[in-house]
Amino acid sequence: MKGARGVVGVALALIAGLWGDAARAGCDGLAEPCQISTGSYHISLPDDAQKPVPVVMFLHGYGGSGAGTMKNRPMVEALLARGYAVIAPDATRRRNGNRSWVFYPGWEGRDEAAFLRDVMADAGDRFGVSLQNTVLAGFSAGAFMVNYLACEAPDDFAAYAPVSGGFWRPQPERCVAPIRLFHTHGWSDRTVPLEGRYLGDKQFQQGDIYAGLELWRQTNGCDGHAPDRSWQDGEFLRRRWDCGVGGDIQFTLFSGGHTLPKGWADQMLNWFEAG
């Protein structure tokens, strides 16, 4: 889609970076991020980690950065406390200077799937992180990237955990293979509404989150639409579909808006480790 990159800043003004600059980031304690030929990433390792170290890779939102991800200390420290390395890659800069991911089919730019594979390979060589016990998570624009990568390259990570993002329209007609998916979304999100919305003078359209879940049920080979289990956990409303060989889907709604809910890191890891 020629010219799409030039309007990403307008089209994704909805997806502001969540956390700003980092208080603690870099290449495992160093001031600067880890550099590879295709980009850069930040990493923090748990104390006394047993190698290979399991990984949560978290993709920032539009206008954010890997350093900004690392500033979300409640999330990062919760993941580290569970023994996971936290990897926060940097998206490339758009023409307006803001960073975002090249997730939409037809956009020109970096091959993000190849970049994330490069990041994992480099982190494995440098820091001894696991290449199998891995979760790819992301917020907003990062969550859109998570969904598209899960659809196109499901074997790149063991599980996928998008927050506040799904597909854009037209959404993919099919995805490659069953996955493990932990999707979290705010009931009152107006930036990425559950029903989707138009962007950039209707040049782009966010997809309906429920339509995206239907695609994932089809991909995982679910026999029907009704969940296998529905329950309430405090403020969280949860649905789960246990279908697909090695696949499952959990959808969590919370009462807030366009944000990462408190306690998300432990909830996500409880699900991941129980699978």
PDB file of C-alpha atoms in Angstrom:
ATOM      1  CA  MET A   1       0.000   0.000   0.000  1.00  0.00           C
ATOM      2  CA  LYS A   2       2.079   2.873  -1.324  1.00  0.00           C
ATOM      3  CA  GLY A   3       2.189   5.885   0.913  1.00  0.00           C
ATOM      4  CA  ALA A   4       0.784   4.030   3.906  1.00  0.00           C
ATOM      5  CA  ARG A   5       3.850   4.634   5.995  1.00  0.00           C
ATOM      6  CA  GLY A   6       3.429   8.365   5.556  1.00  0.00           C
ATOM      7  CA  VAL A   7      -0.001   8.324   7.161  1.00  0.00           C
ATOM      8  CA  VAL A   8       0.773   5.929   9.970  1.00  0.00           C
ATOM      9  CA  GLY A   9       1.300   8.848  12.347  1.00  0.00           C
ATOM     10  CA  VAL A  10      -2.227  10.080  11.657  1.00  0.00           C
ATOM     11  CA  ALA A  11      -3.791   6.672  11.406  1.00  0.00           C
ATOM     12  CA  LEU A  12      -2.223   5.481  14.642  1.00  0.00           C
ATOM     13  CA  ALA A  13      -2.358   8.599  16.747  1.00  0.00           C
ATOM     14  CA  LEU A  14      -4.722   6.377  18.698  1.00  0.00           C
ATOM     15  CA  ILE A  15      -1.835   4.223  19.817  1.00  0.00           C
ATOM     16  CA  ALA A  16       0.259   6.521  21.959  1.00  0.00           C
ATOM     17  CA  GLY A  17       3.348   5.128  23.712  1.00  0.00           C
ATOM     18  CA  LEU A  18       2.368   3.947  27.130  1.00  0.00           C
ATOM     19  CA  TRP A  19       5.343   4.617  29.324  1.00  0.00           C
ATOM     20  CA  GLY A  20       7.858   7.186  27.977  1.00  0.00           C
ATOM     21  CA  ASP A  21      11.602   6.874  28.634  1.00  0.00           C
ATOM     22  CA  ALA A  22      12.979   4.115  30.782  1.00  0.00           C
ATOM     23  CA  ALA A  23      14.243   4.409  34.296  1.00  0.00           C
ATOM     24  CA  ARG A  24      16.044   1.124  33.799  1.00  0.00           C
ATOM     25  CA  ALA A  25      16.707  -0.301  30.381  1.00  0.00           C
ATOM     26  CA  GLY A  26      19.515  -1.070  27.977  1.00  0.00           C
ATOM     27  CA  CYS A  27      21.473  -4.166  27.151  1.00  0.00           C
ATOM     28  CA  ASP A  28      21.182  -6.005  30.489  1.00  0.00           C
ATOM     29  CA  GLY A  29      22.202  -3.106  32.693  1.00  0.00           C
ATOM     30  CA  LEU A  30      24.153  -1.089  30.143  1.00  0.00           C
ATOM     31  CA  ALA A  31      22.994   2.401  29.211  1.00  0.00           C
ATOM     32  CA  GLU A  32      22.515   1.647  25.523  1.00  0.00           C
ATOM     33  CA  PRO A  33      20.278  -1.019  23.960  1.00  0.00           C
ATOM     34  CA  CYS A  34      21.639  -4.171  22.349  1.00  0.00           C
ATOM     35  CA  GLN A  35      22.384  -3.517  18.691  1.00  0.00           C
ATOM     36  CA  ILE A  36      21.975  -6.025  15.864  1.00  0.00           C
ATOM     37  CA  SER A  37      22.071  -5.510  12.102  1.00  0.00           C
ATOM     38  CA  THR A  38      18.282  -5.181  11.831  1.00  0.00           C
ATOM     39  CA  GLY A  39      17.611  -2.969  14.846  1.00  0.00           C
ATOM     40  CA  SER A  40      17.910  -2.714  18.623  1.00  0.00           C
ATOM     41  CA  TYR A  41      16.397  -4.196  21.745  1.00  0.00           C
ATOM     42  CA  HIS A  42      16.488  -3.862  25.525  1.00  0.00           C
ATOM     43  CA  ILE A  43      16.764  -6.823  27.864  1.00  0.00           C
ATOM     44  CA  SER A  44      16.606  -7.411  31.592  1.00  0.00           C
ATOM     45  CA  LEU A  45      17.468 -10.789  33.131  1.00  0.00           C
ATOM     46  CA  PRO A  46      16.226 -12.241  36.424  1.00  0.00           C
ATOM     47  CA  ASP A  47      18.686 -12.685  39.258  1.00  0.00           C
ATOM     48  CA  ASP A  48      20.329 -16.112  39.452  1.00  0.00           C
ATOM     49  CA  ALA A  49      18.515 -17.210  36.312  1.00  0.00           C
ATOM     50  CA  GLN A  50      18.738 -20.861  35.346  1.00  0.00           C
ATOM     51  CA  LYS A  51      19.648 -21.183  31.684  1.00  0.00           C
ATOM     52  CA  PRO A  52      18.022 -21.365  29.251  1.00  0.00           C
ATOM     53  CA  VAL A  53      16.022 -18.441  30.639  1.00  0.00           C
ATOM     54  CA  PRO A  54      12.331 -18.295  29.608  1.00  0.00           C
ATOM     55  CA  VAL A  55      11.375 -15.111  27.789  1.00  0.00           C
ATOM     56  CA  VAL A  56       8.560 -12.609  27.566  1.00  0.00           C
ATOM     57  CA  MET A  57       9.154 -10.302  24.607  1.00  0.00           C
ATOM     58  CA  PHE A  58       6.959  -7.192  24.835  1.00  0.00           C
ATOM     59  CA  LEU A  59       6.285  -4.914  21.848  1.00  0.00           C
ATOM     60  CA  HIS A  60       5.598  -1.265  22.687  1.00  0.00           C
ATOM     61  CA  GLY A  61       2.750   0.866  21.341  1.00  0.00           C
ATOM     62  CA  TYR A  62       2.833   3.591  18.702  1.00  0.00           C
ATOM     63  CA  GLY A  63       5.246   6.356  19.654  1.00  0.00           C
ATOM     64  CA  GLY A  64       6.804   4.240  22.378  1.00  0.00           C
ATOM     65  CA  SER A  65      10.136   2.462  22.634  1.00  0.00           C
ATOM     66  CA  GLY A  66      11.803  -0.532  24.195  1.00  0.00           C
ATOM     67  CA  ALA A  67      13.203   1.803  26.840  1.00  0.00           C
ATOM     68  CA  GLY A  68       9.660   2.972  27.561  1.00  0.00           C
ATOM     69  CA  THR A  69       8.506  -0.612  28.011  1.00  0.00           C
ATOM     70  CA  MET A  70      11.232  -1.150  30.599  1.00  0.00           C
ATOM     71  CA  LYS A  71       9.920   1.849  32.570  1.00  0.00           C
ATOM     72  CA  ASN A  72       6.757  -0.098  33.391  1.00  0.00           C
ATOM     73  CA  ARG A  73       8.398  -1.439  36.533  1.00  0.00           C
ATOM     74  CA  PRO A  74       5.342  -3.262  37.939  1.00  0.00           C
ATOM     75  CA  MET A  75       5.096  -5.376  34.788  1.00  0.00           C
ATOM     76  CA  VAL A  76       8.836  -5.887  34.302  1.00  0.00           C
ATOM     77  CA  GLU A  77       9.540  -6.721  37.946  1.00  0.00           C
ATOM     78  CA  ALA A  78       6.619  -9.163  38.078  1.00  0.00           C
ATOM     79  CA  LEU A  79       8.002 -11.009  35.049  1.00  0.00           C
ATOM     80  CA  LEU A  80      11.545 -11.012  36.435  1.00  0.00           C
ATOM     81  CA  ALA A  81      10.308 -12.303  39.793  1.00  0.00           C
ATOM     82  CA  ARG A  82       8.823 -15.305  38.004  1.00  0.00           C
ATOM     83  CA  GLY A  83      12.226 -16.066  36.445  1.00  0.00           C
ATOM     84  CA  TYR A  84      11.580 -14.670  32.966  1.00  0.00           C
ATOM     85  CA  ALA A  85      13.878 -12.496  30.909  1.00  0.00           C
ATOM     86  CA  VAL A  86      12.114  -9.394  29.570  1.00  0.00           C
ATOM     87  CA  ILE A  87      13.028  -8.361  26.025  1.00  0.00           C
ATOM     88  CA  ALA A  88      11.737  -5.048  24.667  1.00  0.00           C
ATOM     89  CA  PRO A  89      12.618  -4.422  20.994  1.00  0.00           C
ATOM     90  CA  ASP A  90      12.481  -1.030  19.309  1.00  0.00           C
ATOM     91  CA  ALA A  91      10.152  -0.470  16.355  1.00  0.00           C
ATOM     92  CA  THR A  92      11.453   1.600  13.449  1.00  0.00           C
ATOM     93  CA  ARG A  93      10.716   5.309  13.173  1.00  0.00           C
ATOM     94  CA  ARG A  94       7.965   6.534  10.851  1.00  0.00           C
ATOM     95  CA  ARG A  95       8.309   9.635   8.704  1.00  0.00           C
ATOM     96  CA  ASN A  96       6.883  11.748  11.515  1.00  0.00           C
ATOM     97  CA  GLY A  97       9.647  10.521  13.848  1.00  0.00           C
ATOM     98  CA  ASN A  98       7.477   8.220  15.970  1.00  0.00           C
ATOM     99  CA  ARG A  99       8.190   4.538  16.257  1.00  0.00           C
ATOM    100  CA  SER A 100       5.699   1.890  15.206  1.00  0.00           C
ATOM    101  CA  TRP A 101       5.577  -1.627  13.828  1.00  0.00           C
ATOM    102  CA  VAL A 102       5.193  -2.620  10.172  1.00  0.00           C
ATOM    103  CA  PHE A 103       2.307  -4.973  10.842  1.00  0.00           C
ATOM    104  CA  TYR A 104      -0.210  -4.263   8.089  1.00  0.00           C
ATOM    105  CA  PRO A 105       0.145  -6.312   4.868  1.00  0.00           C
ATOM    106  CA  GLY A 106       1.454  -4.174   2.016  1.00  0.00           C
ATOM    107  CA  TRP A 107       3.239  -1.591   4.132  1.00  0.00           C
ATOM    108  CA  GLU A 108       6.830  -0.966   3.199  1.00  0.00           C
ATOM    109  CA  GLY A 109       9.485  -1.301   5.842  1.00  0.00           C
ATOM    110  CA  ARG A 110      11.424  -3.743   7.935  1.00  0.00           C
ATOM    111  CA  ASP A 111      10.554  -7.425   7.905  1.00  0.00           C
ATOM    112  CA  GLU A 112       9.402  -7.516  11.517  1.00  0.00           C
ATOM    113  CA  ALA A 113       9.131 -11.292  11.779  1.00  0.00           C
ATOM    114  CA  ALA A 114      12.742 -11.624  10.632  1.00  0.00           C
ATOM    115  CA  PHE A 115      13.802  -8.852  13.027  1.00  0.00           C
ATOM    116  CA  LEU A 116      12.199 -10.536  16.037  1.00  0.00           C
ATOM    117  CA  ARG A 117      13.810 -13.836  15.083  1.00  0.00           C
ATOM    118  CA  ASP A 118      17.147 -11.996  14.899  1.00  0.00           C
ATOM    119  CA  VAL A 119      16.541 -10.542  18.357  1.00  0.00           C
ATOM    120  CA  MET A 120      15.821 -13.961  19.825  1.00  0.00           C
ATOM    121  CA  ALA A 121      18.874 -15.500  18.179  1.00  0.00           C
ATOM    122  CA  ASP A 122      21.122 -12.698  19.449  1.00  0.00           C
ATOM    123  CA  ALA A 123      19.695 -12.862  22.977  1.00  0.00           C
ATOM    124  CA  GLY A 124      20.171 -16.618  22.954  1.00  0.00           C
ATOM    125  CA  ASP A 125      23.825 -16.262  22.002  1.00  0.00           C
ATOM    126  CA  ARG A 126      24.581 -13.378  24.382  1.00  0.00           C
ATOM    127  CA  PHE A 127      22.477 -14.173  27.419  1.00  0.00           C
ATOM    128  CA  GLY A 128      21.444 -17.819  27.182  1.00  0.00           C
ATOM    129  CA  VAL A 129      17.716 -17.192  26.886  1.00  0.00           C
ATOM    130  CA  SER A 130      15.411 -19.979  25.789  1.00  0.00           C
ATOM    131  CA  LEU A 131      14.338 -20.138  22.163  1.00  0.00           C
ATOM    132  CA  GLN A 132      11.399 -22.427  22.993  1.00  0.00           C
ATOM    133  CA  ASN A 133       9.903 -21.235  26.297  1.00  0.00           C
ATOM    134  CA  THR A 134       8.810 -17.887  24.895  1.00  0.00           C
ATOM    135  CA  VAL A 135       5.837 -15.514  24.903  1.00  0.00           C
ATOM    136  CA  LEU A 136       5.379 -12.661  22.437  1.00  0.00           C
ATOM    137  CA  ALA A 137       3.251  -9.933  24.015  1.00  0.00           C
ATOM    138  CA  GLY A 138       2.481  -6.370  23.033  1.00  0.00           C
ATOM    139  CA  PHE A 139       0.318  -3.339  23.681  1.00  0.00           C
ATOM    140  CA  SER A 140      -1.822  -1.460  21.115  1.00  0.00           C
ATOM    141  CA  ALA A 141       0.252  -1.192  17.912  1.00  0.00           C
ATOM    142  CA  GLY A 142       2.477  -3.856  19.463  1.00  0.00           C
ATOM    143  CA  ALA A 143      -0.604  -6.022  19.988  1.00  0.00           C
ATOM    144  CA  PHE A 144      -1.586  -5.646  16.326  1.00  0.00           C
ATOM    145  CA  MET A 145       1.932  -6.794  15.463  1.00  0.00           C
ATOM    146  CA  VAL A 146       1.545  -9.785  17.801  1.00  0.00           C
ATOM    147  CA  ASN A 147      -1.656 -10.889  16.071  1.00  0.00           C
ATOM    148  CA  TYR A 148      -0.272 -10.605  12.553  1.00  0.00           C
ATOM    149  CA  LEU A 149       2.932 -12.425  13.428  1.00  0.00           C
ATOM    150  CA  ALA A 150       0.992 -15.173  15.215  1.00  0.00           C
ATOM    151  CA  CYS A 151      -1.166 -15.549  12.117  1.00  0.00           C
ATOM    152  CA  GLU A 152       1.738 -15.703   9.662  1.00  0.00           C
ATOM    153  CA  ALA A 153       4.518 -17.360  11.694  1.00  0.00           C
ATOM    154  CA  PRO A 154       2.870 -19.206  14.599  1.00  0.00           C
ATOM    155  CA  ASP A 155       5.922 -21.328  15.386  1.00  0.00           C
ATOM    156  CA  ASP A 156       8.173 -18.344  16.130  1.00  0.00           C
ATOM    157  CA  PHE A 157       6.964 -18.187  19.750  1.00  0.00           C
ATOM    158  CA  ALA A 158       5.338 -20.682  22.084  1.00  0.00           C
ATOM    159  CA  ALA A 159       2.440 -18.347  22.949  1.00  0.00           C
ATOM    160  CA  TYR A 160       1.019 -14.924  22.114  1.00  0.00           C
ATOM    161  CA  ALA A 161      -0.418 -12.310  24.490  1.00  0.00           C
ATOM    162  CA  PRO A 162      -1.779  -9.136  22.825  1.00  0.00           C
ATOM    163  CA  VAL A 163      -3.249  -6.326  24.941  1.00  0.00           C
ATOM    164  CA  SER A 164      -5.628  -3.824  23.312  1.00  0.00           C
ATOM    165  CA  GLY A 165      -5.108  -4.822  19.692  1.00  0.00           C
ATOM    166  CA  GLY A 166      -6.258  -7.347  17.104  1.00  0.00           C
ATOM    167  CA  PHE A 167      -6.392  -7.128  13.290  1.00  0.00           C
ATOM    168  CA  TRP A 168      -7.186  -4.334  10.845  1.00  0.00           C
ATOM    169  CA  ARG A 169      -9.747  -4.702   8.067  1.00  0.00           C
ATOM    170  CA  PRO A 170      -9.761  -6.516   5.827  1.00  0.00           C
ATOM    171  CA  GLN A 171      -8.505  -9.014   8.359  1.00  0.00           C
ATOM    172  CA  PRO A 172      -6.736 -12.173   7.133  1.00  0.00           C
ATOM    173  CA  GLU A 173      -9.014 -14.809   5.665  1.00  0.00           C
ATOM    174  CA  ARG A 174      -7.045 -17.552   7.365  1.00  0.00           C
ATOM    175  CA  CYS A 175      -4.047 -18.075   9.622  1.00  0.00           C
ATOM    176  CA  VAL A 176      -1.397 -20.743   9.311  1.00  0.00           C
ATOM    177  CA  ALA A 177      -1.830 -22.969  12.353  1.00  0.00           C
ATOM    178  CA  PRO A 178      -3.301 -23.255  15.856  1.00  0.00           C
ATOM    179  CA  ILE A 179      -1.737 -21.088  18.545  1.00  0.00           C
ATOM    180  CA  ARG A 180      -1.892 -20.384  22.259  1.00  0.00           C
ATOM    181  CA  LEU A 181      -3.473 -16.940  22.657  1.00  0.00           C
ATOM    182  CA  PHE A 182      -4.066 -14.803  25.763  1.00  0.00           C
ATOM    183  CA  HIS A 183      -5.962 -11.713  24.579  1.00  0.00           C
ATOM    184  CA  THR A 184      -6.692  -8.888  27.032  1.00  0.00           C
ATOM    185  CA  HIS A 185      -8.875  -5.866  26.288  1.00  0.00           C
ATOM    186  CA  GLY A 186     -10.508  -2.978  28.138  1.00  0.00           C
ATOM    187  CA  TRP A 187     -14.303  -2.812  28.026  1.00  0.00           C
ATOM    188  CA  SER A 188     -14.223   0.989  27.826  1.00  0.00           C
ATOM    189  CA  ASP A 189     -11.275   1.265  25.407  1.00  0.00           C
ATOM    190  CA  ARG A 190     -12.008   4.178  23.058  1.00  0.00           C
ATOM    191  CA  THR A 191      -8.619   4.149  21.336  1.00  0.00           C
ATOM    192  CA  VAL A 192      -8.986   0.584  20.084  1.00  0.00           C
ATOM    193  CA  PRO A 193     -12.716  -0.078  20.636  1.00  0.00           C
ATOM    194  CA  LEU A 194     -13.866  -3.673  20.752  1.00  0.00           C
ATOM    195  CA  GLU A 195     -15.927  -3.030  17.604  1.00  0.00           C
ATOM    196  CA  GLY A 196     -13.049  -1.279  15.794  1.00  0.00           C
ATOM    197  CA  ARG A 197     -13.113   2.152  14.164  1.00  0.00           C
ATOM    198  CA  TYR A 198     -11.966   4.118  11.117  1.00  0.00           C
ATOM    199  CA  LEU A 199      -8.642   5.949  11.054  1.00  0.00           C
ATOM    200  CA  GLY A 200      -7.027   8.572   8.822  1.00  0.00           C
ATOM    201  CA  ASP A 201     -10.123   9.861   6.985  1.00  0.00           C
ATOM    202  CA  LYS A 202     -11.324   6.260   6.649  1.00  0.00           C
ATOM    203  CA  GLN A 203      -8.161   5.163   4.881  1.00  0.00           C
ATOM    204  CA  PHE A 204      -7.735   2.437   7.489  1.00  0.00           C
ATOM    205  CA  GLN A 205     -10.112   0.540   9.720  1.00  0.00           C
ATOM    206  CA  GLN A 206      -9.416  -1.257  12.944  1.00  0.00           C
ATOM    207  CA  GLY A 207     -11.066  -4.642  12.970  1.00  0.00           C
ATOM    208  CA  ASP A 208     -13.691  -5.969  15.324  1.00  0.00           C
ATOM    209  CA  ILE A 209     -11.975  -7.824  18.182  1.00  0.00           C
ATOM    210  CA  TYR A 210     -14.739 -10.432  18.251  1.00  0.00           C
ATOM    211  CA  ALA A 211     -14.295 -11.081  14.519  1.00  0.00           C
ATOM    212  CA  GLY A 212     -10.606 -11.618  15.175  1.00  0.00           C
ATOM    213  CA  LEU A 213     -11.427 -14.126  17.899  1.00  0.00           C
ATOM    214  CA  GLU A 214     -13.691 -15.943  15.439  1.00  0.00           C
ATOM    215  CA  LEU A 215     -10.750 -16.229  13.048  1.00  0.00           C
ATOM    216  CA  TRP A 216      -8.618 -17.663  15.844  1.00  0.00           C
ATOM    217  CA  ARG A 217     -11.330 -20.193  16.719  1.00  0.00           C
ATOM    218  CA  GLN A 218     -11.426 -21.289  13.080  1.00  0.00           C
ATOM    219  CA  THR A 219      -7.629 -21.475  13.018  1.00  0.00           C
ATOM    220  CA  ASN A 220      -7.584 -23.591  16.164  1.00  0.00           C
ATOM    221  CA  GLY A 221     -10.267 -25.897  14.803  1.00  0.00           C
ATOM    222  CA  CYS A 222     -12.943 -25.142  17.393  1.00  0.00           C
ATOM    223  CA  ASP A 223     -16.189 -27.018  16.738  1.00  0.00           C
ATOM    224  CA  GLY A 224     -18.368 -24.077  17.734  1.00  0.00           C
ATOM    225  CA  HIS A 225     -18.333 -20.485  18.935  1.00  0.00           C
ATOM    226  CA  ALA A 226     -19.391 -20.976  22.556  1.00  0.00           C
ATOM    227  CA  PRO A 227     -16.462 -21.034  24.970  1.00  0.00           C
ATOM    228  CA  ASP A 228     -15.577 -24.136  26.924  1.00  0.00           C
ATOM    229  CA  ARG A 229     -15.531 -22.044  30.077  1.00  0.00           C
ATOM    230  CA  SER A 230     -16.697 -18.554  31.143  1.00  0.00           C
ATOM    231  CA  TRP A 231     -16.029 -17.072  34.575  1.00  0.00           C
ATOM    232  CA  GLN A 232     -15.429 -13.905  36.566  1.00  0.00           C
ATOM    233  CA  ASP A 233     -12.175 -13.312  38.410  1.00  0.00           C
ATOM    234  CA  GLY A 234     -12.516 -10.102  40.422  1.00  0.00           C
ATOM    235  CA  GLU A 235     -12.918  -7.308  37.879  1.00  0.00           C
ATOM    236  CA  PHE A 236     -11.904  -9.609  35.031  1.00  0.00           C
ATOM    237  CA  LEU A 237     -14.366 -11.453  32.798  1.00  0.00           C
ATOM    238  CA  ARG A 238     -12.759 -14.465  31.151  1.00  0.00           C
ATOM    239  CA  ARG A 239     -13.623 -16.875  28.367  1.00  0.00           C
ATOM    240  CA  ARG A 240     -11.593 -19.856  27.262  1.00  0.00           C
ATOM    241  CA  TRP A 241     -11.675 -22.147  24.243  1.00  0.00           C
ATOM    242  CA  ASP A 242      -9.684 -25.380  24.536  1.00  0.00           C
ATOM    243  CA  CYS A 243      -9.388 -26.513  20.951  1.00  0.00           C
ATOM    244  CA  GLY A 244      -6.667 -27.162  18.446  1.00  0.00           C
ATOM    245  CA  VAL A 245      -3.739 -29.505  18.887  1.00  0.00           C
ATOM    246  CA  GLY A 246      -1.480 -27.662  21.312  1.00  0.00           C
ATOM    247  CA  GLY A 247      -3.646 -24.552  21.061  1.00  0.00           C
ATOM    248  CA  ASP A 248      -5.985 -22.640  23.344  1.00  0.00           C
ATOM    249  CA  ILE A 249      -7.556 -19.198  23.476  1.00  0.00           C
ATOM    250  CA  GLN A 250      -8.297 -17.110  26.550  1.00  0.00           C
ATOM    251  CA  PHE A 251     -10.074 -13.783  26.200  1.00  0.00           C
ATOM    252  CA  THR A 252     -10.084 -11.404  29.168  1.00  0.00           C
ATOM    253  CA  LEU A 253     -12.149  -8.248  29.493  1.00  0.00           C
ATOM    254  CA  PHE A 254     -11.494  -5.681  32.211  1.00  0.00           C
ATOM    255  CA  SER A 255     -13.441  -2.562  33.092  1.00  0.00           C
ATOM    256  CA  GLY A 256     -10.776  -0.008  32.118  1.00  0.00           C
ATOM    257  CA  GLY A 257      -9.770   1.622  28.868  1.00  0.00           C
ATOM    258  CA  HIS A 258      -6.663   1.664  26.684  1.00  0.00           C
ATOM    259  CA  THR A 259      -4.120   0.436  29.198  1.00  0.00           C
ATOM    260  CA  LEU A 260      -2.377  -2.604  30.606  1.00  0.00           C
ATOM    261  CA  PRO A 261      -4.436  -3.759  33.593  1.00  0.00           C
ATOM    262  CA  LYS A 262      -2.888  -4.211  37.005  1.00  0.00           C
ATOM    263  CA  GLY A 263      -1.773  -7.788  37.590  1.00  0.00           C
ATOM    264  CA  TRP A 264      -1.610  -8.672  33.894  1.00  0.00           C
ATOM    265  CA  ALA A 265       1.915 -10.136  34.049  1.00  0.00           C
ATOM    266  CA  ASP A 266       1.111 -12.755  36.695  1.00  0.00           C
ATOM    267  CA  GLN A 267      -2.251 -13.579  35.117  1.00  0.00           C
ATOM    268  CA  MET A 268      -0.643 -14.131  31.738  1.00  0.00           C
ATOM    269  CA  LEU A 269       2.155 -16.301  33.156  1.00  0.00           C
ATOM    270  CA  ASN A 270      -0.299 -18.360  35.213  1.00  0.00           C
ATOM    271  CA  TRP A 271      -2.109 -19.136  31.960  1.00  0.00           C
ATOM    272  CA  PHE A 272       1.108 -19.800  30.029  1.00  0.00           C
ATOM    273  CA  GLU A 273       2.583 -22.129  32.622  1.00  0.00           C
ATOM    274  CA  ALA A 274      -0.672 -24.058  33.019  1.00  0.00           C
ATOM    275  CA  GLY A 275      -0.823 -24.868  29.297  1.00  0.00           C
TER     276      GLY A 275
END
